[in-house]
Amino acid sequence: MRGALPRPMLWQMRPATTSEQMSGRTLPPGATIGILGGGQLGRMTALAAANLGYRCHIYCQSADEPAAQVAAQTTFAAFDDTDAIDAFAASVDVATLEFENVPITTLERIAGLTPVYPAPAVQAVAQNRLSEKGFANSLGIATAPFRAVTSAEDLKRAVAEIGTPSVLKTVRMGYDGKGQVAVKADTDLTAAWAESGAGPATEGGILEGFVDFSCEISVIVARGTNGEAAAFIPVENRHTHHILDETIAPADIKPETAATANDIAIRLIEGLDVVGLLAIEMFVTSDGDVLVNEVAPRPHNSGHWTMDACRSGQFEQLVRTICGLPLGDPSRRCDAVMKNLIGDDVDDWPKHLNDPTAKLHLYGKAETRPGRKMGHVNFLGKPNEN
Ligand code: AMP
């Protein structure tokens, strides 16, 4: 499959078994991939698809969006516009999504007309913090202790059970720390509940024990229609104000911790029966325990380094998986640090262009706003000798 290229380490790959020779069809180059969502993840997926000869049809809200700027075809409509959704589904050979909160009913409607990868059932688990943690626990994979919370009164019961410090989050629609409130021994719980924004629209809240982690890591794993899975190495993620600031590849963790994280990723992608990508965010404690925080069945910000430092980057892997192509080689050619360009950071673009170690990626967003991801830079380091 990879000619003379070095093979990835064995623990990173899990070949399909005979019983897994599923009936996935191969979509040849020239076919059309539908992408729900118009952000930077869709843009970079569309660019990787174009490199392999595919066309992309982006379903989003406006022509300004990053993915719409680079796509062969676009639909600008709401996710509950059933006529637009049906026409989109009829025009594509396969559909995927770059944005987590596409309504499940919309995904199921599309899946009735064309394959959707990862499947709507996977999205349903990942969109809900209670079900993603519960699913991990059902496979024997550890998470922070957690409780469902439905009211301010209920929060008191949950705090009594979990203790403090803890973190209150919305069950749904939370990202980049939105809808998160730290709960300490002296926190006014009625105010904390109100501040979190948890309510019927978010299907309530979740109280999690605060994890005193030594670092945050993630693993991105790809799985094809034939069940073959391949993981990128674990990387360390550093956040500022809950937004990813830097990803360091590889993570500076013990080999056995890396193997545990990789094993968790493979078990989750197989357990969820994902075709496509799964990103798993994890905490590593000072004792070396690995706890799953979140899963995302799509390309992930912490995988952007793979575009320039791996033999096949995450966006290419996604295209390969959903089109029934053989998986690419996820091994890294060199170490890398990915730096997000957030808000005004983007003004440094000329500096990065003059740095021979830097690979600049800009998302084409017209308006710079504080906290907005405008692009990223991959700083390439020493070659990987393995
Ligand atoms: P999340 O939206 O769950 O990805 O959380 C955003 C960030 O908040 C994480 O990357 C952590 O830095 C922090 N965080 C979330 N949950 C916890 C937790 N249970 N314990 C400690 N830190 C957390």
mmCIF file of C-alpha atoms in Angstrom, residues 143-330:
data_model
loop_
_atom_site.group_PDB
_atom_site.id
_atom_site.type_symbol
_atom_site.label_atom_id
_atom_site.label_comp_id
_atom_site.label_asym_id
_atom_site.label_seq_id
_atom_site.Cartn_x
_atom_site.Cartn_y
_atom_site.Cartn_z
ATOM 1 C CA THR A 143 -13.576 9.801 32.043
ATOM 2 C CA ALA A 144 -13.920 12.371 34.815
ATOM 3 C CA PRO A 145 -16.807 11.445 37.136
ATOM 4 C CA PHE A 146 -19.997 13.141 35.913
ATOM 5 C CA ARG A 147 -23.682 13.612 36.702
ATOM 6 C CA ALA A 148 -26.619 14.872 34.647
ATOM 7 C CA VAL A 149 -28.083 18.084 36.044
ATOM 8 C CA THR A 150 -31.531 19.433 35.193
ATOM 9 C CA SER A 151 -32.029 22.396 37.540
ATOM 10 C CA ALA A 152 -30.296 24.603 40.101
ATOM 11 C CA GLU A 153 -31.751 22.374 42.839
ATOM 12 C CA ASP A 154 -30.435 19.284 41.088
ATOM 13 C CA LEU A 155 -26.993 20.905 40.856
ATOM 14 C CA LYS A 156 -26.782 20.859 44.673
ATOM 15 C CA ARG A 157 -27.351 17.091 44.668
ATOM 16 C CA ALA A 158 -24.733 16.599 41.925
ATOM 17 C CA VAL A 159 -22.156 18.770 43.750
ATOM 18 C CA ALA A 160 -22.755 16.746 46.930
ATOM 19 C CA GLU A 161 -22.007 13.562 44.942
ATOM 20 C CA ILE A 162 -19.075 14.728 42.772
ATOM 21 C CA GLY A 163 -17.558 17.267 45.153
ATOM 22 C CA THR A 164 -15.574 20.393 44.309
ATOM 23 C CA PRO A 165 -13.770 21.644 42.372
ATOM 24 C CA SER A 166 -15.952 20.638 39.476
ATOM 25 C CA VAL A 167 -17.074 22.021 36.136
ATOM 26 C CA LEU A 168 -20.650 22.644 35.015
ATOM 27 C CA LYS A 169 -21.199 22.415 31.259
ATOM 28 C CA THR A 170 -24.167 22.357 28.921
ATOM 29 C CA VAL A 171 -24.983 18.863 27.643
ATOM 30 C CA ARG A 172 -25.235 20.092 24.070
ATOM 31 C CA MET A 173 -23.927 22.944 21.952
ATOM 32 C CA GLY A 174 -20.855 23.686 24.043
ATOM 33 C CA TYR A 175 -17.499 24.299 22.409
ATOM 34 C CA ASP A 176 -14.314 26.247 23.163
ATOM 35 C CA GLY A 177 -15.369 26.510 26.801
ATOM 36 C CA LYS A 178 -18.728 28.166 26.045
ATOM 37 C CA GLY A 179 -21.379 27.292 28.609
ATOM 38 C CA GLN A 180 -18.784 26.196 31.202
ATOM 39 C CA VAL A 181 -18.736 27.353 34.798
ATOM 40 C CA ALA A 182 -16.153 26.423 37.442
ATOM 41 C CA VAL A 183 -17.794 25.198 40.646
ATOM 42 C CA LYS A 184 -15.840 25.675 43.881
ATOM 43 C CA ALA A 185 -16.761 25.037 47.512
ATOM 44 C CA ASP A 186 -18.129 28.577 47.945
ATOM 45 C CA THR A 187 -19.834 28.911 44.540
ATOM 46 C CA ASP A 188 -23.442 30.150 44.562
ATOM 47 C CA LEU A 189 -25.011 27.206 42.733
ATOM 48 C CA THR A 190 -28.181 29.037 41.696
ATOM 49 C CA ALA A 191 -26.049 31.704 40.028
ATOM 50 C CA ALA A 192 -23.760 29.052 38.478
ATOM 51 C CA TRP A 193 -26.740 27.264 36.950
ATOM 52 C CA ALA A 194 -28.035 30.527 35.464
ATOM 53 C CA GLU A 195 -24.571 31.480 34.205
ATOM 54 C CA SER A 196 -24.055 28.145 32.421
ATOM 55 C CA GLY A 197 -27.037 28.721 30.161
ATOM 56 C CA ALA A 198 -28.037 25.078 30.630
ATOM 57 C CA GLY A 199 -31.742 24.483 30.130
ATOM 58 C CA PRO A 200 -34.188 22.689 27.857
ATOM 59 C CA ALA A 201 -32.460 23.996 24.693
ATOM 60 C CA THR A 202 -29.175 22.345 25.734
ATOM 61 C CA GLU A 203 -30.858 19.226 27.163
ATOM 62 C CA GLY A 204 -29.716 20.321 30.588
ATOM 63 C CA GLY A 205 -26.280 20.348 32.116
ATOM 64 C CA ILE A 206 -23.500 17.995 33.154
ATOM 65 C CA LEU A 207 -21.372 18.372 36.251
ATOM 66 C CA GLU A 208 -17.887 16.918 35.859
ATOM 67 C CA GLY A 209 -15.211 16.424 38.452
ATOM 68 C CA PHE A 210 -12.327 18.830 37.820
ATOM 69 C CA VAL A 211 -9.343 16.901 36.472
ATOM 70 C CA ASP A 212 -5.997 18.129 37.762
ATOM 71 C CA PHE A 213 -4.264 17.150 34.532
ATOM 72 C CA SER A 214 -0.570 17.352 33.751
ATOM 73 C CA CYS A 215 -1.339 17.812 30.070
ATOM 74 C CA GLU A 216 -4.129 17.651 27.518
ATOM 75 C CA ILE A 217 -3.619 15.414 24.517
ATOM 76 C CA SER A 218 -5.599 14.264 21.526
ATOM 77 C CA VAL A 219 -5.503 11.446 19.032
ATOM 78 C CA ILE A 220 -7.138 11.588 15.622
ATOM 79 C CA VAL A 221 -7.965 8.259 14.069
ATOM 80 C CA ALA A 222 -9.359 7.406 10.646
ATOM 81 C CA ARG A 223 -11.394 4.344 9.725
ATOM 82 C CA GLY A 224 -12.379 3.241 6.269
ATOM 83 C CA THR A 225 -15.481 1.520 4.934
ATOM 84 C CA ASN A 226 -13.591 -1.800 5.216
ATOM 85 C CA GLY A 227 -12.906 -1.348 8.939
ATOM 86 C CA GLU A 228 -9.211 -0.536 8.582
ATOM 87 C CA ALA A 229 -8.183 2.070 11.154
ATOM 88 C CA ALA A 230 -5.089 4.283 11.352
ATOM 89 C CA ALA A 231 -4.247 6.782 14.079
ATOM 90 C CA PHE A 232 -2.021 9.816 14.095
ATOM 91 C CA ILE A 233 0.363 10.029 17.043
ATOM 92 C CA PRO A 234 -0.879 11.635 20.283
ATOM 93 C CA VAL A 235 -0.237 15.367 20.427
ATOM 94 C CA GLU A 236 -0.286 17.863 23.271
ATOM 95 C CA ASN A 237 -2.816 20.697 23.182
ATOM 96 C CA ARG A 238 -2.329 23.971 25.027
ATOM 97 C CA HIS A 239 -5.355 26.216 25.442
ATOM 98 C CA THR A 240 -5.684 29.909 26.215
ATOM 99 C CA HIS A 241 -9.093 31.084 27.473
ATOM 100 C CA HIS A 242 -10.430 27.596 26.602
ATOM 101 C CA ILE A 243 -9.465 28.028 22.923
ATOM 102 C CA LEU A 244 -6.760 25.847 21.428
ATOM 103 C CA ASP A 245 -3.606 27.929 21.129
ATOM 104 C CA GLU A 246 -0.900 25.402 20.231
ATOM 105 C CA THR A 247 -0.604 21.745 19.350
ATOM 106 C CA ILE A 248 2.766 20.094 19.922
ATOM 107 C CA ALA A 249 3.572 16.960 17.938
ATOM 108 C CA PRO A 250 4.547 14.570 19.321
ATOM 109 C CA ALA A 251 3.206 14.984 22.866
ATOM 110 C CA ASP A 252 5.959 14.735 25.475
ATOM 111 C CA ILE A 253 4.440 11.725 27.250
ATOM 112 C CA LYS A 254 5.721 8.269 28.171
ATOM 113 C CA PRO A 255 5.541 5.646 25.392
ATOM 114 C CA GLU A 256 3.084 3.604 27.488
ATOM 115 C CA THR A 257 0.810 6.650 27.904
ATOM 116 C CA ALA A 258 0.937 7.194 24.136
ATOM 117 C CA ALA A 259 0.070 3.534 23.571
ATOM 118 C CA THR A 260 -2.874 3.809 26.003
ATOM 119 C CA ALA A 261 -4.175 6.924 24.225
ATOM 120 C CA ASN A 262 -3.838 5.206 20.863
ATOM 121 C CA ASP A 263 -5.642 2.118 22.156
ATOM 122 C CA ILE A 264 -8.504 4.270 23.491
ATOM 123 C CA ALA A 265 -8.816 5.965 20.098
ATOM 124 C CA ILE A 266 -8.980 2.672 18.214
ATOM 125 C CA ARG A 267 -11.502 1.191 20.667
ATOM 126 C CA LEU A 268 -13.725 4.260 20.385
ATOM 127 C CA ILE A 269 -13.685 4.464 16.590
ATOM 128 C CA GLU A 270 -14.458 0.755 16.353
ATOM 129 C CA GLY A 271 -17.038 0.871 19.168
ATOM 130 C CA LEU A 272 -18.839 3.764 17.501
ATOM 131 C CA ASP A 273 -18.450 2.100 14.086
ATOM 132 C CA VAL A 274 -17.201 5.341 12.568
ATOM 133 C CA VAL A 275 -16.367 5.644 8.900
ATOM 134 C CA GLY A 276 -14.382 8.865 8.665
ATOM 135 C CA LEU A 277 -12.389 10.624 11.362
ATOM 136 C CA LEU A 278 -12.717 10.618 15.123
ATOM 137 C CA ALA A 279 -10.813 13.104 17.267
ATOM 138 C CA ILE A 280 -10.500 12.193 20.930
ATOM 139 C CA GLU A 281 -9.495 14.824 23.470
ATOM 140 C CA MET A 282 -7.981 13.374 26.628
ATOM 141 C CA PHE A 283 -6.481 14.471 29.934
ATOM 142 C CA VAL A 284 -3.261 12.899 31.202
ATOM 143 C CA THR A 285 -2.954 13.016 34.996
ATOM 144 C CA SER A 286 0.300 13.171 36.932
ATOM 145 C CA ASP A 287 -0.138 9.431 37.645
ATOM 146 C CA GLY A 288 -0.202 8.755 33.898
ATOM 147 C CA ASP A 289 -3.934 7.971 33.818
ATOM 148 C CA VAL A 290 -5.657 8.865 30.567
ATOM 149 C CA LEU A 291 -9.238 10.212 30.804
ATOM 150 C CA VAL A 292 -11.418 10.944 27.774
ATOM 151 C CA ASN A 293 -12.892 14.451 27.769
ATOM 152 C CA GLU A 294 -14.564 14.777 24.383
ATOM 153 C CA VAL A 295 -14.911 13.121 20.999
ATOM 154 C CA ALA A 296 -15.532 14.816 17.671
ATOM 155 C CA PRO A 297 -16.367 12.773 14.558
ATOM 156 C CA ARG A 298 -14.774 15.212 12.122
ATOM 157 C CA PRO A 299 -11.430 16.848 11.337
ATOM 158 C CA HIS A 300 -10.081 18.589 14.407
ATOM 159 C CA ASN A 301 -8.065 21.709 15.080
ATOM 160 C CA SER A 302 -5.467 19.591 16.888
ATOM 161 C CA GLY A 303 -4.918 17.673 13.630
ATOM 162 C CA HIS A 304 -3.935 20.668 11.512
ATOM 163 C CA TRP A 305 -0.231 19.922 12.022
ATOM 164 C CA THR A 306 -0.706 16.693 10.019
ATOM 165 C CA MET A 307 -1.289 18.688 6.813
ATOM 166 C CA ASP A 308 2.407 19.495 6.517
ATOM 167 C CA ALA A 309 4.160 17.067 8.870
ATOM 168 C CA CYS A 310 2.550 13.702 8.051
ATOM 169 C CA ARG A 311 2.603 11.581 4.942
ATOM 170 C CA SER A 312 -1.188 11.796 4.703
ATOM 171 C CA GLY A 313 -2.825 14.621 6.639
ATOM 172 C CA GLN A 314 -6.183 14.421 8.426
ATOM 173 C CA PHE A 315 -8.154 16.042 5.596
ATOM 174 C CA GLU A 316 -6.760 13.642 3.008
ATOM 175 C CA GLN A 317 -7.532 10.736 5.358
ATOM 176 C CA LEU A 318 -11.130 11.912 5.667
ATOM 177 C CA VAL A 319 -11.532 12.043 1.890
ATOM 178 C CA ARG A 320 -9.952 8.601 1.561
ATOM 179 C CA THR A 321 -12.229 7.046 4.182
ATOM 180 C CA ILE A 322 -15.539 8.405 2.913
ATOM 181 C CA CYS A 323 -14.694 7.660 -0.719
ATOM 182 C CA GLY A 324 -13.740 4.041 0.020
ATOM 183 C CA LEU A 325 -10.079 4.583 -0.912
ATOM 184 C CA PRO A 326 -7.203 2.869 0.899
ATOM 185 C CA LEU A 327 -6.134 4.759 4.017
ATOM 186 C CA GLY A 328 -3.036 6.919 3.737
ATOM 187 C CA ASP A 329 0.049 6.654 5.895
ATOM 188 C CA PRO A 330 -0.458 8.743 9.060
#
